[in-house]
Coordinates of C-alpha atoms and ligand atoms in Angstrom, one line a residue:
M21 CA -1.4 -16.8 15.4
T22 CA -4.9 -18.0 14.6
S23 CA -8.7 -17.9 15.6
E24 CA -8.8 -20.4 18.0
S25 CA -5.6 -19.3 20.5
Y26 CA -7.4 -16.0 21.6
A27 CA -11.2 -18.2 21.2
G28 CA -10.9 -17.9 25.6
H29 CA -10.9 -14.3 24.6
G30 CA -14.4 -12.9 24.2
A31 CA -17.2 -14.5 21.3
L32 CA -16.1 -12.8 18.1
V33 CA -14.8 -15.5 16.0
N34 CA -18.3 -16.2 14.8
S35 CA -18.7 -12.8 13.9
V36 CA -16.1 -11.7 11.6
P37 CA -17.2 -10.7 8.6
G38 CA -15.6 -11.6 5.8
S39 CA -15.1 -15.1 7.0
R40 CA -16.5 -17.7 5.5
T41 CA -19.0 -20.6 6.3
A42 CA -19.0 -21.9 2.8
T43 CA -15.7 -24.0 1.6
P44 CA -14.2 -23.6 -1.9
I45 CA -11.9 -26.6 -3.7
N46 CA -9.1 -24.9 -2.8
Q47 CA -10.1 -24.1 0.0
P48 CA -7.2 -23.7 2.8
P49 CA -7.1 -25.6 6.4
R50 CA -9.4 -24.8 8.7
Q51 CA -8.2 -22.5 11.2
A52 CA -8.9 -25.3 14.0
D53 CA -6.5 -27.5 12.1
R54 CA -3.6 -24.8 11.6
V55 CA -0.5 -24.6 14.3
S56 CA 0.9 -20.4 13.5
R57 CA 4.5 -20.2 12.3
E58 CA 4.4 -16.0 12.7
T59 CA 6.2 -13.7 14.1
L60 CA 4.0 -10.7 16.0
A61 CA 2.9 -7.8 15.1
P62 CA 5.8 -5.2 16.7
M63 CA 2.8 -2.5 17.3
Q64 CA 3.0 0.2 19.0
D65 CA -0.4 1.1 20.2
S66 CA -0.5 3.1 23.3
E67 CA -3.8 2.4 24.4
T68 CA -3.3 -1.3 24.9
P69 CA -5.6 -2.2 27.8
A70 CA -4.1 -4.7 30.0
L71 CA -3.3 -8.0 29.6
I72 CA -5.3 -10.8 30.4
D73 CA -2.1 -14.0 29.5
D74 CA 1.5 -11.6 29.4
T75 CA 2.9 -14.6 27.0
P76 CA 2.1 -13.5 22.9
I77 CA 0.4 -16.0 22.1
G78 CA -2.3 -13.7 25.3
R79 CA -0.5 -10.4 23.8
A80 CA -1.7 -11.1 20.2
A81 CA -4.9 -12.4 21.4
Q82 CA -5.5 -9.1 23.2
R83 CA -5.0 -7.9 19.5
A84 CA -7.0 -10.0 17.9
V85 CA -10.0 -9.5 19.9
E86 CA -9.7 -5.2 20.2
A87 CA -8.8 -5.2 16.0
L88 CA -11.9 -8.2 15.1
G89 CA -14.0 -5.6 17.6
R90 CA -13.5 -3.4 15.4
I91 CA -14.6 -4.6 11.8
G92 CA -17.3 -3.0 11.2
E93 CA -16.5 0.2 13.8
A94 CA -16.3 3.0 10.6
L95 CA -13.2 4.7 10.3
P96 CA -13.5 9.0 10.1
R97 CA -14.0 9.2 6.5
P98 CA -11.4 11.9 4.3
A99 CA -13.9 15.1 3.2
E100 CA -12.4 14.3 -0.4
T101 CA -10.6 11.2 -2.8
R102 CA -7.5 10.3 -1.3
V103 CA -5.8 9.3 -4.5
V104 CA -2.6 7.1 -2.8
V105 CA 0.2 5.9 -5.6
V106 CA 1.7 2.6 -3.0
A107 CA 5.8 3.5 -5.5
N108 CA 8.9 1.7 -5.4
Q109 CA 10.5 0.8 -7.9
K110 CA 12.4 -2.1 -5.7
G111 CA 10.2 -5.4 -6.7
G112 CA 9.3 -7.6 -4.3
V113 CA 8.7 -5.1 -1.5
G114 CA 5.7 -4.9 -0.6
K115 CA 3.5 -3.1 -3.4
T116 CA 0.5 -5.3 -3.5
T117 CA 0.8 -7.2 -0.7
T118 CA 0.4 -3.8 1.0
T119 CA -1.9 -2.1 -1.4
V120 CA -4.5 -5.0 -1.7
N121 CA -4.5 -5.7 2.1
L122 CA -4.7 -1.7 3.8
A123 CA -7.5 -1.2 0.6
A124 CA -9.7 -4.6 2.4
S125 CA -8.6 -3.4 6.0
L126 CA -10.1 0.1 5.1
A127 CA -12.9 -1.3 3.5
M128 CA -13.9 -3.8 5.7
Q129 CA -14.0 -0.5 8.6
G130 CA -16.3 1.7 5.8
A131 CA -14.6 2.8 3.4
R132 CA -15.5 2.8 -0.7
V133 CA -12.2 2.1 -1.8
L134 CA -11.0 1.0 -5.3
V135 CA -8.1 -0.7 -6.3
I136 CA -6.7 0.2 -9.4
D137 CA -3.4 -2.6 -11.2
L138 CA -0.7 -1.0 -12.6
D139 CA 1.5 -4.0 -13.4
P140 CA 1.5 -6.0 -15.5
Q141 CA 1.8 -9.3 -13.0
G142 CA -2.0 -8.7 -12.3
N143 CA -1.1 -9.6 -8.9
A144 CA -3.3 -7.2 -7.7
S145 CA -6.2 -8.4 -9.2
T146 CA -5.3 -12.0 -8.3
A147 CA -4.9 -11.4 -4.5
L148 CA -8.6 -9.6 -5.3
G149 CA -9.6 -12.5 -6.7
I150 CA -10.7 -11.1 -10.1
D151 CA -10.2 -12.4 -13.4
H152 CA -7.9 -10.9 -15.6
H153 CA -6.8 -13.2 -18.0
A154 CA -6.3 -11.6 -21.6
E155 CA -9.8 -10.5 -22.5
V156 CA -10.9 -9.2 -19.8
P157 CA -12.3 -5.5 -19.5
S158 CA -9.1 -4.0 -18.0
I159 CA -7.1 -0.9 -17.4
Y160 CA -5.2 -1.0 -20.5
D161 CA -7.9 -0.5 -22.6
V162 CA -8.7 2.6 -19.7
L163 CA -4.8 3.5 -20.4
V164 CA -4.1 3.4 -24.5
D165 CA -8.4 3.9 -25.9
G166 CA -9.7 5.9 -23.8
K167 CA -12.3 3.8 -22.1
P168 CA -13.2 5.1 -19.4
L169 CA -13.3 3.4 -15.8
A170 CA -16.4 2.7 -15.8
D171 CA -16.9 0.0 -17.9
V172 CA -13.6 -1.9 -16.5
V173 CA -13.6 -1.2 -12.7
Q174 CA -15.4 -5.0 -10.8
P175 CA -16.5 -5.6 -7.8
V176 CA -14.6 -7.5 -4.7
V177 CA -16.8 -10.7 -4.3
D178 CA -15.8 -10.9 -0.1
V179 CA -15.9 -7.2 0.4
E180 CA -17.7 -5.0 0.6
G181 CA -17.2 -1.6 0.2
L182 CA -14.5 -3.1 -2.6
F183 CA -13.8 -2.5 -6.3
C184 CA -10.3 -3.2 -8.4
V185 CA -9.3 -2.7 -11.8
P186 CA -7.5 -5.3 -13.3
A187 CA -3.9 -5.6 -14.9
T188 CA -3.9 -8.1 -17.9
I189 CA -0.8 -9.2 -19.5
D190 CA -1.5 -6.1 -22.4
L191 CA -0.7 -3.5 -19.5
A192 CA 3.3 -4.8 -20.7
G193 CA 3.5 -3.0 -23.4
A194 CA 1.5 0.3 -22.3
E195 CA 4.7 1.5 -20.9
I196 CA 6.1 1.7 -25.3
E197 CA 2.9 2.4 -26.4
L198 CA 2.0 5.6 -24.5
V199 CA 5.0 7.3 -26.0
S200 CA 3.7 8.3 -28.6
L201 CA 0.2 9.7 -27.5
V202 CA -1.3 12.7 -26.6
A203 CA -1.3 13.5 -22.7
R204 CA 0.9 10.2 -22.0
E205 CA 2.0 11.3 -18.4
S206 CA -1.9 12.5 -17.8
R207 CA -3.8 9.4 -19.0
L208 CA -4.8 7.5 -16.0
Q209 CA -6.0 11.6 -13.9
K210 CA -8.1 12.9 -16.5
A211 CA -9.9 8.5 -16.2
L212 CA -10.6 9.6 -12.6
I213 CA -11.6 12.9 -13.2
A214 CA -14.0 11.5 -15.2
Y215 CA -15.6 8.6 -13.0
E216 CA -18.5 9.5 -11.3
Q217 CA -18.7 7.1 -8.6
P218 CA -18.2 8.2 -4.8
L219 CA -15.0 7.3 -3.6
D220 CA -13.2 7.2 0.1
Y221 CA -9.9 6.6 -2.0
V222 CA -8.0 4.8 -4.9
L223 CA -5.0 2.8 -4.3
I224 CA -3.3 2.3 -7.0
D225 CA -0.3 -0.5 -7.5
C226 CA 3.0 0.7 -9.2
P227 CA 4.9 -1.8 -10.9
P228 CA 8.7 -1.9 -10.2
S229 CA 9.8 0.5 -12.5
L230 CA 9.2 4.6 -12.9
G231 CA 8.8 4.7 -15.9
L232 CA 5.7 5.9 -17.8
L233 CA 2.8 3.7 -15.6
T234 CA 4.2 5.3 -13.0
V235 CA 4.1 8.6 -14.3
N236 CA 0.6 8.3 -14.6
A237 CA 0.5 6.9 -11.6
L238 CA 2.1 9.9 -9.6
V239 CA 0.5 12.2 -12.1
A240 CA -3.1 11.0 -10.6
G241 CA -2.8 11.1 -7.2
Q242 CA -1.7 13.4 -4.3
E243 CA -0.3 11.4 -1.7
V244 CA 2.0 8.4 -2.3
L245 CA 2.7 5.2 0.3
I246 CA 6.1 4.0 -0.1
P247 CA 6.6 -0.3 1.7
I248 CA 10.3 -0.6 2.5
Q249 CA 11.4 -4.2 3.8
C250 CA 13.0 -4.2 6.5
E251 CA 16.4 -5.7 4.8
Y252 CA 19.6 -4.9 4.2
Y253 CA 19.6 -2.1 0.8
A254 CA 16.6 -0.7 2.3
L255 CA 17.2 2.5 1.6
E256 CA 18.9 1.9 -1.6
G257 CA 16.7 3.8 -4.8
L258 CA 14.6 5.2 -2.3
G259 CA 16.8 8.8 -3.4
Q260 CA 15.9 8.6 -6.8
L261 CA 12.2 7.6 -6.5
L262 CA 11.4 11.2 -4.2
R263 CA 13.7 12.9 -7.1
N264 CA 11.1 11.3 -9.6
V265 CA 8.5 12.5 -6.8
D266 CA 10.0 16.0 -6.6
L267 CA 10.2 16.2 -10.8
V268 CA 6.1 14.7 -10.7
R269 CA 5.4 17.0 -7.6
A270 CA 7.5 20.1 -9.9
H271 CA 6.1 19.9 -14.1
L272 CA 2.6 17.9 -13.4
N273 CA 0.5 17.9 -10.0
P274 CA 2.2 20.8 -7.6
R275 CA 0.1 18.6 -4.3
L276 CA 2.2 15.5 -5.2
H277 CA 3.8 14.5 -1.6
V278 CA 5.6 11.1 0.1
S279 CA 2.0 11.0 3.0
T280 CA 3.3 7.5 4.5
I281 CA 6.4 4.9 4.6
L282 CA 4.7 1.9 5.7
L283 CA 7.9 -0.7 7.3
T284 CA 6.8 -3.8 5.7
M285 CA 8.7 -8.0 6.0
Y286 CA 9.6 -7.0 9.7
D287 CA 10.9 -9.5 11.3
A288 CA 10.6 -8.8 15.5
R289 CA 13.9 -11.5 15.8
T290 CA 16.4 -10.4 13.8
R291 CA 18.9 -7.0 14.9
L292 CA 18.6 -5.9 11.1
A293 CA 15.4 -5.4 10.8
A294 CA 15.7 -2.9 13.8
Q295 CA 17.8 -1.3 12.5
V296 CA 16.6 -0.5 9.8
A297 CA 13.4 0.1 11.2
E298 CA 15.5 2.7 13.1
E299 CA 17.0 4.0 10.4
V300 CA 13.8 5.0 8.2
R301 CA 11.7 5.9 11.2
S302 CA 15.5 8.4 11.3
H303 CA 14.9 10.0 8.0
F304 CA 10.9 10.4 7.5
S305 CA 9.6 10.8 11.6
A306 CA 6.6 11.8 10.5
E307 CA 5.2 9.9 7.7
V308 CA 5.9 6.6 9.2
L309 CA 3.4 3.9 10.2
R310 CA 4.0 3.4 14.0
T311 CA 2.0 0.4 12.7
A312 CA 4.9 -2.0 11.0
I313 CA 4.0 -5.0 9.2
P314 CA 5.3 -8.7 10.9
R315 CA 6.6 -10.7 8.1
S316 CA 3.6 -13.2 8.3
V317 CA 3.4 -16.6 6.3
R318 CA -0.4 -15.9 6.5
I319 CA -0.1 -12.8 4.6
S320 CA 2.3 -14.3 1.8
E321 CA -0.3 -17.8 1.0
A322 CA -3.6 -15.1 1.1
P323 CA -3.2 -14.5 -2.6
S324 CA -3.0 -18.3 -3.5
Y325 CA -6.2 -18.2 -2.7
G326 CA -7.4 -15.1 -4.3
Q327 CA -7.7 -13.3 -1.1
T328 CA -5.9 -10.7 1.1
V329 CA -4.5 -11.9 4.6
L330 CA -7.9 -10.0 6.1
T331 CA -10.6 -13.1 5.1
Y332 CA -8.1 -15.5 4.5
D333 CA -6.7 -15.5 8.1
P334 CA -9.0 -12.4 9.9
G335 CA -7.3 -13.2 13.5
S336 CA -3.9 -13.5 11.5
S337 CA -0.9 -10.8 12.6
G338 CA -0.6 -10.1 9.2
S339 CA -4.4 -9.5 9.2
L340 CA -4.5 -7.2 12.5
S341 CA -1.3 -5.4 11.9
Y342 CA -2.8 -4.2 8.3
L343 CA -6.5 -2.9 10.0
E344 CA -4.4 -0.9 12.5
A345 CA -2.4 0.5 9.5
A346 CA -5.5 1.4 7.4
R347 CA -7.0 2.5 10.2
E348 CA -3.3 5.3 11.0
I349 CA -3.3 6.3 7.8
A350 CA -7.9 7.4 7.9
L351 CA -6.9 9.1 11.4
R352 CA -3.6 10.9 9.0
G353 CA -5.8 12.4 6.6
A354 CA -8.9 12.7 9.0
P355 CA -9.7 17.0 9.5
G356 CA -7.8 18.4 12.1
G357 CA -6.3 14.8 12.3
E358 CA -2.6 13.6 12.9
Q359 CA -1.9 14.0 8.9
A360 CA -1.6 19.0 10.2
A361 CA 1.2 17.9 12.5
A362 CA 2.7 16.0 10.4
G363 CA 5.9 16.7 8.6
A364 CA 6.6 19.4 11.0
G365 CA 10.6 18.9 11.9
A366 CA 11.1 15.6 10.1
A367 CA 14.5 13.6 8.5
T368 CA 17.6 15.2 9.0
G369 CA 19.7 12.7 9.3
G370 CA 21.7 10.6 7.1
A371 CA 21.2 8.4 4.8
P372 CA 24.0 5.8 3.5
D373 CA 24.2 7.5 0.4
E374 CA 22.4 10.6 0.6
Q375 CA 20.8 12.7 2.8
Y376 CA 16.5 14.3 3.0
V377 CA 15.2 17.8 4.3
A378 CA 11.9 17.7 5.1
D379 CA 10.0 21.0 3.4
P380 CA 9.2 23.2 6.4
A381 CA 6.4 24.6 3.6
S382 CA 5.0 21.4 2.6
P383 CA 5.1 18.2 4.3
G384 CA 5.4 15.5 3.2
V385 CA 8.0 17.1 0.3
Y386 CA 11.6 15.4 0.4
H387 CA 14.4 17.7 -1.3
Q388 CA 17.9 15.8 -1.4
Q389 CA 20.9 17.7 0.4
P390 CA 23.6 19.2 -0.1
A391 CA 21.4 20.4 -2.2
Q392 CA 21.7 18.9 -5.5
S393 CA 19.4 20.2 -9.0
I394 CA 16.7 19.0 -8.5
G395 CA 15.7 18.7 -12.2
P396 CA 14.7 16.1 -14.9
Q397 CA 18.9 15.4 -15.8
G398 CA 18.1 12.7 -12.7
M399 CA 15.4 10.8 -15.0
P400 CA 16.2 8.5 -17.3
A401 CA 16.8 9.5 -20.9
H402 CA 12.7 8.4 -21.7
E403 CA 11.5 10.4 -18.8
Q404 CA 12.9 13.4 -19.5
N405 CA 11.2 13.8 -22.3
T406 CA 8.1 13.0 -21.0
M407 CA 8.5 15.5 -18.6
E408 CA 9.7 18.3 -21.2
G409 CA 6.8 17.5 -22.9
N410 CA 4.6 18.7 -21.0
R411 CA 6.3 22.2 -20.2
Ligands
ADP526 N1 4.6 -9.1 5.3 C1 5.0 -10.7 5.1 N2 5.2 -11.0 5.2 C2 5.6 -12.3 4.0 N3 5.9 -12.1 3.1 C3 5.5 -11.5 2.1 C4 5.1 -10.2 2.9 N4 4.3 -9.0 2.4 C5 4.6 -9.6 1.2 N5 5.2 -10.4 1.4 C6 5.3 -12.0 -0.1 O1 6.5 -11.5 0.0 C7 6.5 -11.2 -1.8 C8 7.5 -10.0 -2.2 O2 5.1 -9.2 -2.6 P1 5.3 -7.9 -3.6 O3 4.2 -7.7 -2.3 O4 4.1 -8.6 -4.4 O5 5.4 -6.8 -3.3 P2 6.1 -5.6 -5.0 O6 4.6 -5.9 -4.9 O7 6.5 -4.5 -3.8 O8 7.1 -6.2 -6.1 C9 5.4 -11.6 -2.2 O9 5.9 -13.1 -1.7 C10 4.3 -11.5 -1.2 O10 4.2 -11.9 -0.9
MG527 MG1 3.9 -6.0 -7.5

């Protein structure tokens, strides 16, 4: 969807914070020149008022007006900094895309947000327009050399209240270098505790593995956000990730829990996407956000301009869906928010390869069924050592 498609519905087009007037060399085509190829966000907001025009474009226009009207409208702030680990050991499921776009959405709605890029590929840094060539001080210096986080944080130019700790290619070696260091699983946690700037959210973009970098993120955070791509095999590997979360909670970080599952790359035209979404919702009813992120050309184009979709095409379905997802996350975490209800009666039923049951005492905590011992034997060998060394 493009800006002009809702121009007739309100005067908000030119008042979007983050939309630019200057045109950088690699600026994407002007919005007026674009033709949308997007599917629409399958939002399920029951509060959507009567539609002006009951066509797909009309409905999208209506949502754009509403969502854009909300940019700058403050969300409730969490009582303490929420450290959210965006993890899934599968590659290409939308971890980085989700991290940067959620972070921008939260910041544009008034929060102070830090993104920590923990993937040696540095894709989150790229998407936020942050320089991350080899000489740039980065998360590698924090983890391996103990440099203070404050020395490597950079502001994101386009979005007020958004900051980034970049990753450089050096990080590729950190997985091995960390093994011989003291307190190798809690180096990120230490750095975050020592960072004194006020923050509402820290979002950590994990690499596609369950090694020491991801373990550092899980030890530093309280919440895990799992993006799930609405494709075949969506749930494959999820059991392993949940086992790792269980292990880290048992041995290293008792506060850790899976707070949020986000369906990504949802294509409303395919039955498969609907089936996957239904299956994930049936297992994790309390954690899955109502908002799913649609497959969107604008979302995939934005990083090549060093932008999030929020500034690249604010009125697109991808931008709106991330704004809405951010809003859900903020409201759930607010005092007295939906989080209190989350977890009750969640997740039974059978997954393709295993079953998960919610722990009635701890919202967001899952155990596998049939009851099998959750212990270090489920971890990759080097992570078993990691866990045991810490006891
Ligand atoms: N909602 C979406 N619509 C279209 N493309 C997407 C969407 N989300 C992610 N992508 C694209 O899919 C690829 C993988 O996404 P990415 O966020 O890098 O995954 P991960 O970090 O899990 O490896 C990227 O090329 C990204 O641009
Ligand atoms: Mg990534």
